[in-house]
GROMACS .gro file of C-alpha atoms in nm:
model
  308
    1MET     CA    1  -0.287  -2.495   0.505
    2ILE     CA    2  -0.608  -2.492   0.366
    3ARG     CA    3  -0.784  -2.521   0.714
    4PHE     CA    4  -0.529  -2.264   0.837
    5ILE     CA    5  -0.611  -2.032   0.506
    6LEU     CA    6  -0.993  -2.129   0.574
    7ARG     CA    7  -1.009  -1.987   0.902
    8ARG     CA    8  -0.864  -1.643   0.794
    9VAL     CA    9  -1.113  -1.571   0.522
   10LEU     CA   10  -1.396  -1.645   0.781
   11ALA     CA   11  -1.235  -1.427   1.033
   12ALA     CA   12  -1.221  -1.177   0.719
   13ILE     CA   13  -1.521  -1.100   0.680
   14PRO     CA   14  -1.654  -0.981   0.996
   15ILE     CA   15  -1.343  -0.798   0.995
   16GLY     CA   16  -1.432  -0.674   0.621
   17ILE     CA   17  -1.823  -0.604   0.759
   18VAL     CA   18  -1.717  -0.385   1.012
   19VAL     CA   19  -1.450  -0.186   0.781
   20THR     CA   20  -1.681  -0.098   0.515
   21LEU     CA   21  -1.981  -0.028   0.700
   22GLY     CA   22  -1.738   0.218   0.901
   23VAL     CA   23  -1.601   0.398   0.564
   24PHE     CA   24  -1.942   0.440   0.493
   25ALA     CA   25  -2.091   0.619   0.733
   26LEU     CA   26  -1.833   0.841   0.724
   27VAL     CA   27  -1.824   0.956   0.409
   28PHE     CA   28  -2.238   0.942   0.474
   29ALA     CA   29  -2.119   1.208   0.750
   30MET     CA   30  -1.973   1.438   0.552
   31PRO     CA   31  -2.189   1.811   0.512
   32GLY     CA   32  -2.337   1.935   0.223
   33ASP     CA   33  -2.493   1.793  -0.101
   34PRO     CA   34  -2.267   1.621  -0.339
   35LEU     CA   35  -2.519   1.646  -0.651
   36ARG     CA   36  -2.550   2.027  -0.593
   37GLU     CA   37  -2.154   2.051  -0.553
   38LEU     CA   38  -2.128   1.894  -0.851
   39ALA     CA   39  -2.367   2.081  -1.058
   40GLY     CA   40  -2.218   2.407  -0.888
   41ASP     CA   41  -2.340   2.740  -1.031
   42LYS     CA   42  -2.579   2.633  -1.249
   43PRO     CA   43  -2.953   2.619  -1.218
   44ILE     CA   44  -3.100   2.235  -1.212
   45PRO     CA   45  -3.446   2.166  -1.110
   46GLU     CA   46  -3.585   2.043  -0.811
   47SER     CA   47  -3.680   1.736  -1.062
   48VAL     CA   48  -3.397   1.677  -1.247
   49MET     CA   49  -3.228   1.701  -0.868
   50ALA     CA   50  -3.484   1.457  -0.718
   51ALA     CA   51  -3.464   1.167  -1.034
   52MET     CA   52  -3.118   1.201  -0.901
   53ARG     CA   53  -3.108   1.106  -0.611
   54ALA     CA   54  -3.318   0.796  -0.725
   55GLN     CA   55  -3.104   0.682  -0.930
   56TYR     CA   56  -2.760   0.720  -0.681
   57HIS     CA   57  -3.029   0.631  -0.387
   58LEU     CA   58  -2.876   0.907  -0.269
   59ASP     CA   59  -3.295   0.909  -0.164
   60GLU     CA   60  -3.250   0.607   0.118
   61PRO     CA   61  -3.161   0.567   0.434
   62PHE     CA   62  -2.861   0.481   0.533
   63ILE     CA   63  -2.827   0.173   0.593
   64VAL     CA   64  -3.033   0.054   0.224
   65GLN     CA   65  -2.792   0.306   0.089
   66TYR     CA   66  -2.468   0.086   0.264
   67LEU     CA   67  -2.657  -0.293   0.190
   68LEU     CA   68  -2.736  -0.147  -0.245
   69THR     CA   69  -2.372  -0.040  -0.237
   70MET     CA   70  -2.239  -0.353  -0.133
   71ARG     CA   71  -2.490  -0.543  -0.356
   72ASP     CA   72  -2.394  -0.396  -0.655
   73ILE     CA   73  -2.033  -0.479  -0.564
   74PHE     CA   74  -2.057  -0.855  -0.501
   75THR     CA   75  -2.255  -0.862  -0.892
   76GLY     CA   76  -2.014  -0.627  -1.021
   77ASN     CA   77  -2.254  -0.344  -1.137
   78PHE     CA   78  -2.088  -0.084  -1.032
   79GLY     CA   79  -2.274   0.149  -1.226
   80THR     CA   80  -2.113   0.521  -1.274
   81THR     CA   81  -2.005   0.785  -1.045
   82PHE     CA   82  -2.219   1.133  -1.031
   83ALA     CA   83  -2.040   1.321  -1.294
   84GLY     CA   84  -2.157   0.958  -1.548
   85ALA     CA   85  -1.789   0.848  -1.541
   86ASP     CA   86  -1.862   0.413  -1.598
   87ILE     CA   87  -1.666   0.294  -1.291
   88ALA     CA   88  -1.546  -0.029  -1.455
   89GLN     CA   89  -1.369   0.173  -1.738
   90GLN     CA   90  -1.209   0.381  -1.477
   91LEU     CA   91  -1.081  -0.008  -1.234
   92GLU     CA   92  -0.920  -0.093  -1.587
   93MET     CA   93  -0.775   0.289  -1.657
   94ARG     CA   94  -0.661   0.303  -1.336
   95ILE     CA   95  -0.527  -0.031  -1.206
   96PRO     CA   96  -0.218  -0.056  -1.358
   97VAL     CA   97  -0.117   0.290  -1.351
   98THR     CA   98  -0.119   0.223  -0.891
   99LEU     CA   99   0.036  -0.154  -0.975
  100GLN     CA  100   0.322   0.012  -1.174
  101LEU     CA  101   0.411   0.306  -0.912
  102ALA     CA  102   0.425  -0.047  -0.686
  103LEU     CA  103   0.595  -0.223  -0.847
  104LEU     CA  104   0.884   0.069  -0.975
  105SER     CA  105   0.828   0.162  -0.575
  106ASN     CA  106   0.863  -0.121  -0.420
  107VAL     CA  107   1.188  -0.290  -0.636
  108PHE     CA  108   1.402   0.049  -0.489
  109GLN     CA  109   1.310   0.015  -0.177
  110TRP     CA  110   1.363  -0.348  -0.158
  111GLY     CA  111   1.674  -0.343  -0.338
  112ALA     CA  112   1.830  -0.081  -0.134
  113GLY     CA  113   1.721  -0.156   0.197
  114LEU     CA  114   1.781  -0.526   0.214
  115LEU     CA  115   2.146  -0.482   0.051
  116PHE     CA  116   2.197  -0.200   0.222
  117GLY     CA  117   2.046  -0.368   0.541
  118ILE     CA  118   2.252  -0.662   0.527
  119TYR     CA  119   2.573  -0.552   0.479
  120ALA     CA  120   2.540  -0.278   0.758
  121GLY     CA  121   2.421  -0.549   0.984
  122PHE     CA  122   2.745  -0.790   0.920
  123LYS     CA  123   2.955  -0.526   0.891
  124ARG     CA  124   2.855  -0.306   1.217
  125ASN     CA  125   3.003   0.019   1.330
  126GLY     CA  126   3.170   0.035   1.015
  127LEU     CA  127   3.136   0.332   0.772
  128VAL     CA  128   2.885   0.185   0.575
  129ASP     CA  129   2.660   0.097   0.904
  130ARG     CA  130   2.741   0.478   1.061
  131SER     CA  131   2.652   0.618   0.752
  132LEU     CA  132   2.278   0.457   0.702
  133LEU     CA  133   2.231   0.479   1.028
  134LEU     CA  134   2.295   0.875   1.027
  135ALA     CA  135   2.078   0.895   0.630
  136THR     CA  136   1.801   0.654   0.720
  137LEU     CA  137   1.726   0.880   1.117
  138VAL     CA  138   1.721   1.167   0.861
  139ILE     CA  139   1.435   1.005   0.590
  140LEU     CA  140   1.233   0.916   0.943
  141ALA     CA  141   1.192   1.239   1.074
  142VAL     CA  142   1.156   1.468   0.732
  143PRO     CA  143   0.771   1.411   0.680
  144GLY     CA  144   0.651   1.240   0.346
  145LEU     CA  145   0.432   1.488   0.245
  146VAL     CA  146   0.789   1.740   0.298
  147VAL     CA  147   0.949   1.467   0.062
  148PHE     CA  148   0.722   1.445  -0.263
  149PHE     CA  149   0.699   1.817  -0.267
  150ALA     CA  150   1.039   1.886  -0.238
  151GLY     CA  151   1.098   1.636  -0.479
  152GLN     CA  152   0.917   1.726  -0.775
  153PHE     CA  153   1.050   2.085  -0.735
  154LEU     CA  154   1.398   2.008  -0.703
  155PHE     CA  155   1.422   1.681  -0.954
  156GLY     CA  156   1.107   1.819  -1.136
  157VAL     CA  157   1.129   2.190  -1.125
  158GLN     CA  158   1.475   2.308  -1.124
  159LEU     CA  159   1.711   2.050  -1.243
  160LYS     CA  160   1.412   1.868  -1.494
  161TRP     CA  161   1.562   1.555  -1.474
  162PHE     CA  162   1.192   1.390  -1.398
  163PRO     CA  163   0.838   1.468  -1.507
  164VAL     CA  164   0.695   1.698  -1.285
  165SER     CA  165   0.355   1.513  -1.309
  166GLY     CA  166   0.095   1.253  -1.512
  167THR     CA  167   0.181   1.009  -1.729
  168ALA     CA  168   0.233   1.129  -2.082
  169ASP     CA  169   0.628   1.059  -2.106
  170GLY     CA  170   0.482   0.671  -2.079
  171PHE     CA  171   0.570   0.402  -1.859
  172PRO     CA  172   0.851   0.396  -1.653
  173MET     CA  173   1.001   0.748  -1.685
  174SER     CA  174   0.667   0.892  -1.576
  175TYR     CA  175   0.642   0.708  -1.241
  176LEU     CA  176   1.038   0.751  -1.170
  177LEU     CA  177   1.054   1.034  -0.930
  178PRO     CA  178   0.737   0.957  -0.738
  179ALA     CA  179   0.831   0.513  -0.691
  180LEU     CA  180   1.201   0.682  -0.591
  181LEU     CA  181   0.994   0.879  -0.349
  182ILE     CA  182   0.848   0.649  -0.179
  183GLY     CA  183   1.139   0.386  -0.222
  184LEU     CA  184   1.329   0.644  -0.024
  185LEU     CA  185   1.087   0.670   0.263
  186GLY     CA  186   1.002   0.240   0.243
  187PHE     CA  187   1.392   0.229   0.266
  188ALA     CA  188   1.491   0.371   0.538
  189GLY     CA  189   1.240   0.157   0.771
  190LEU     CA  190   1.320  -0.133   0.618
  191ALA     CA  191   1.756  -0.104   0.599
  192ARG     CA  192   1.727  -0.004   1.005
  193LEU     CA  193   1.515  -0.341   1.062
  194MET     CA  194   1.721  -0.563   0.838
  195ARG     CA  195   2.019  -0.477   0.982
  196THR     CA  196   1.913  -0.494   1.320
  197SER     CA  197   1.745  -0.867   1.246
  198ILE     CA  198   2.128  -0.973   1.139
  199VAL     CA  199   2.290  -0.783   1.391
  200GLU     CA  200   2.045  -1.014   1.668
  201THR     CA  201   2.021  -1.335   1.518
  202VAL     CA  202   2.417  -1.304   1.390
  203ASN     CA  203   2.506  -1.337   1.768
  204ALA     CA  204   2.219  -1.593   1.841
  205ASP     CA  205   2.377  -1.917   2.012
  206PHE     CA  206   2.191  -2.146   1.755
  207VAL     CA  207   2.437  -1.942   1.503
  208LYS     CA  208   2.744  -1.990   1.747
  209THR     CA  209   2.636  -2.412   1.810
  210ALA     CA  210   2.611  -2.382   1.361
  211ARG     CA  211   2.993  -2.301   1.420
  212ALA     CA  212   3.123  -2.473   1.658
  213LYS     CA  213   2.996  -2.770   1.516
  214GLY     CA  214   3.210  -2.679   1.194
  215LEU     CA  215   2.995  -2.604   0.912
  216GLY     CA  216   3.118  -2.320   0.635
  217GLU     CA  217   3.064  -2.003   0.710
  218GLN     CA  218   2.846  -1.956   0.353
  219ARG     CA  219   2.560  -2.213   0.471
  220VAL     CA  220   2.602  -2.023   0.795
  221LEU     CA  221   2.477  -1.775   0.618
  222TRP     CA  222   2.234  -1.921   0.425
  223ARG     CA  223   2.053  -2.200   0.587
  224HIS     CA  224   2.113  -2.033   0.953
  225ILE     CA  225   2.093  -1.681   0.960
  226LEU     CA  226   1.892  -1.504   0.693
  227PRO     CA  227   1.597  -1.783   0.713
  228ASN     CA  228   1.562  -1.592   1.087
  229ALA     CA  229   1.640  -1.295   1.024
  230MET     CA  230   1.452  -1.219   0.713
  231LEU     CA  231   1.138  -1.366   0.978
  232PRO     CA  232   1.058  -0.947   1.067
  233VAL     CA  233   1.186  -0.810   0.767
  234VAL     CA  234   0.877  -1.020   0.526
  235THR     CA  235   0.616  -0.875   0.816
  236PHE     CA  236   0.727  -0.549   0.714
  237ILE     CA  237   0.737  -0.634   0.362
  238GLY     CA  238   0.340  -0.690   0.385
  239LEU     CA  239   0.210  -0.403   0.627
  240ASP     CA  240   0.379  -0.247   0.368
  241LEU     CA  241   0.186  -0.409   0.075
  242ALA     CA  242  -0.170  -0.401   0.251
  243GLY     CA  243  -0.014  -0.054   0.310
  244MET     CA  244   0.053   0.075  -0.071
  245PHE     CA  245  -0.339   0.202  -0.108
  246GLY     CA  246  -0.338   0.381   0.134
  247GLY     CA  247   0.034   0.546   0.032
  248ALA     CA  248  -0.170   0.637  -0.332
  249ILE     CA  249  -0.366   0.855  -0.196
  250LEU     CA  250  -0.157   1.107  -0.115
  251THR     CA  251   0.156   0.979  -0.369
  252GLU     CA  252  -0.125   0.999  -0.686
  253SER     CA  253  -0.288   1.404  -0.590
  254ILE     CA  254   0.007   1.527  -0.578
  255PHE     CA  255   0.203   1.371  -0.908
  256ASN     CA  256  -0.104   1.360  -1.053
  257LEU     CA  257  -0.119   0.994  -1.102
  258PRO     CA  258  -0.420   0.884  -1.281
  259GLY     CA  259  -0.431   0.545  -1.060
  260LEU     CA  260  -0.672   0.465  -0.747
  261GLY     CA  261  -0.503   0.668  -0.505
  262GLN     CA  262  -0.658   0.941  -0.687
  263PHE     CA  263  -1.003   0.757  -0.754
  264MET     CA  264  -1.021   0.767  -0.400
  265PHE     CA  265  -0.906   1.077  -0.337
  266GLN     CA  266  -1.179   1.288  -0.586
  267ALA     CA  267  -1.408   1.048  -0.465
  268ILE     CA  268  -1.414   1.116  -0.102
  269LYS     CA  269  -1.393   1.481  -0.173
  270LEU     CA  270  -1.760   1.450  -0.397
  271LYS     CA  271  -1.899   1.234  -0.179
  272GLU     CA  272  -1.968   0.937  -0.384
  273GLY     CA  273  -2.002   0.650  -0.110
  274GLY     CA  274  -2.008   0.356  -0.319
  275VAL     CA  275  -1.737   0.444  -0.558
  276VAL     CA  276  -1.507   0.506  -0.186
  277VAL     CA  277  -1.627   0.182  -0.051
  278LEU     CA  278  -1.551  -0.026  -0.313
  279LEU     CA  279  -1.198   0.067  -0.273
  280SER     CA  280  -1.156   0.030   0.026
  281THR     CA  281  -1.377  -0.360  -0.041
  282LEU     CA  282  -1.097  -0.389  -0.309
  283ALA     CA  283  -0.810  -0.275  -0.073
  284PHE     CA  284  -0.934  -0.495   0.234
  285VAL     CA  285  -0.963  -0.772  -0.004
  286THR     CA  286  -0.540  -0.689  -0.148
  287PHE     CA  287  -0.455  -0.675   0.273
  288ILE     CA  288  -0.619  -0.984   0.345
  289LEU     CA  289  -0.457  -1.164   0.058
  290ILE     CA  290  -0.103  -1.023   0.149
  291ASN     CA  291  -0.111  -1.107   0.442
  292LEU     CA  292  -0.152  -1.511   0.410
  293LEU     CA  293   0.124  -1.489   0.183
  294VAL     CA  294   0.322  -1.390   0.451
  295ASP     CA  295   0.159  -1.643   0.618
  296ALA     CA  296   0.265  -1.903   0.396
  297LEU     CA  297   0.625  -1.695   0.358
  298TYR     CA  298   0.680  -1.702   0.707
  299GLY     CA  299   0.621  -2.137   0.700
  300ILE     CA  300   0.840  -2.215   0.394
  301LEU     CA  301   1.096  -1.974   0.648
  302ASP     CA  302   1.018  -2.174   0.961
  303PRO     CA  303   0.861  -2.476   0.960
  304ARG     CA  304   0.787  -2.415   1.321
  305VAL     CA  305   0.486  -2.194   1.251
  306ARG     CA  306   0.334  -2.401   1.009
  307HIS     CA  307   0.137  -2.666   1.291
  308VAL     CA  308   0.102  -2.322   1.470
   0.00000   0.00000   0.00000
């Protein structure tokens, strides 16, 4: 297992370099001067602008800026944003917001998705199964942006059941509406996958053989059906967790939540390449760690993959 993890980590290093370099190149290629845009209509002497460009290494070539940014990231010297905010303090403040949002949304998504998917899979063609297929089809057909704005308007503005934006009401109230909407969008795919996996596993030859040997239904369910049916679901959940940072950019911007997603959106808007690369690196490391966890769970659910 240790060799397996080391191989994965070593293989991730060149991929991480390509990802961060590509992200930095995209930010670098964006038109406009970020310092000029930050100043707005205020007249700033050229000497001051030159000093600020030197401070943030904006007067250096592209590759030098990238290498200096990566050096700062790996030494923990994150510096400040163009507006003067301490990046380390921003991370300390924003990471809990994104984690709390992810925690609530995944509780809703996994709880509902797994329960409905398992029940519909065992009660195929029943009322719950048909209702689930219809409901998830509708949810998957509606763009996420429409779901967020419609949910915010209906439940926040019209019915006033939840706060519309911000975190003034604290946890969990401020996070309930965006978390429910994120969970609803994720629930559709997870429930359909769980239901399909259960149906395929129930009809598999090894399940029929286990029943023919006289094993009880409970043992067949917990020892044969669910472990095998969970294999594709674990992959789905792992990819969903790894992609939560990308979804946070949209959700936190709409609901004005001061998390990492909103921080990334603001950094892209202001062309803060260092912040964008820092957050991209954080997302990439999270992706690698989650994939390692998924591989470990695969080994638990299916012992055959431990020696692959």
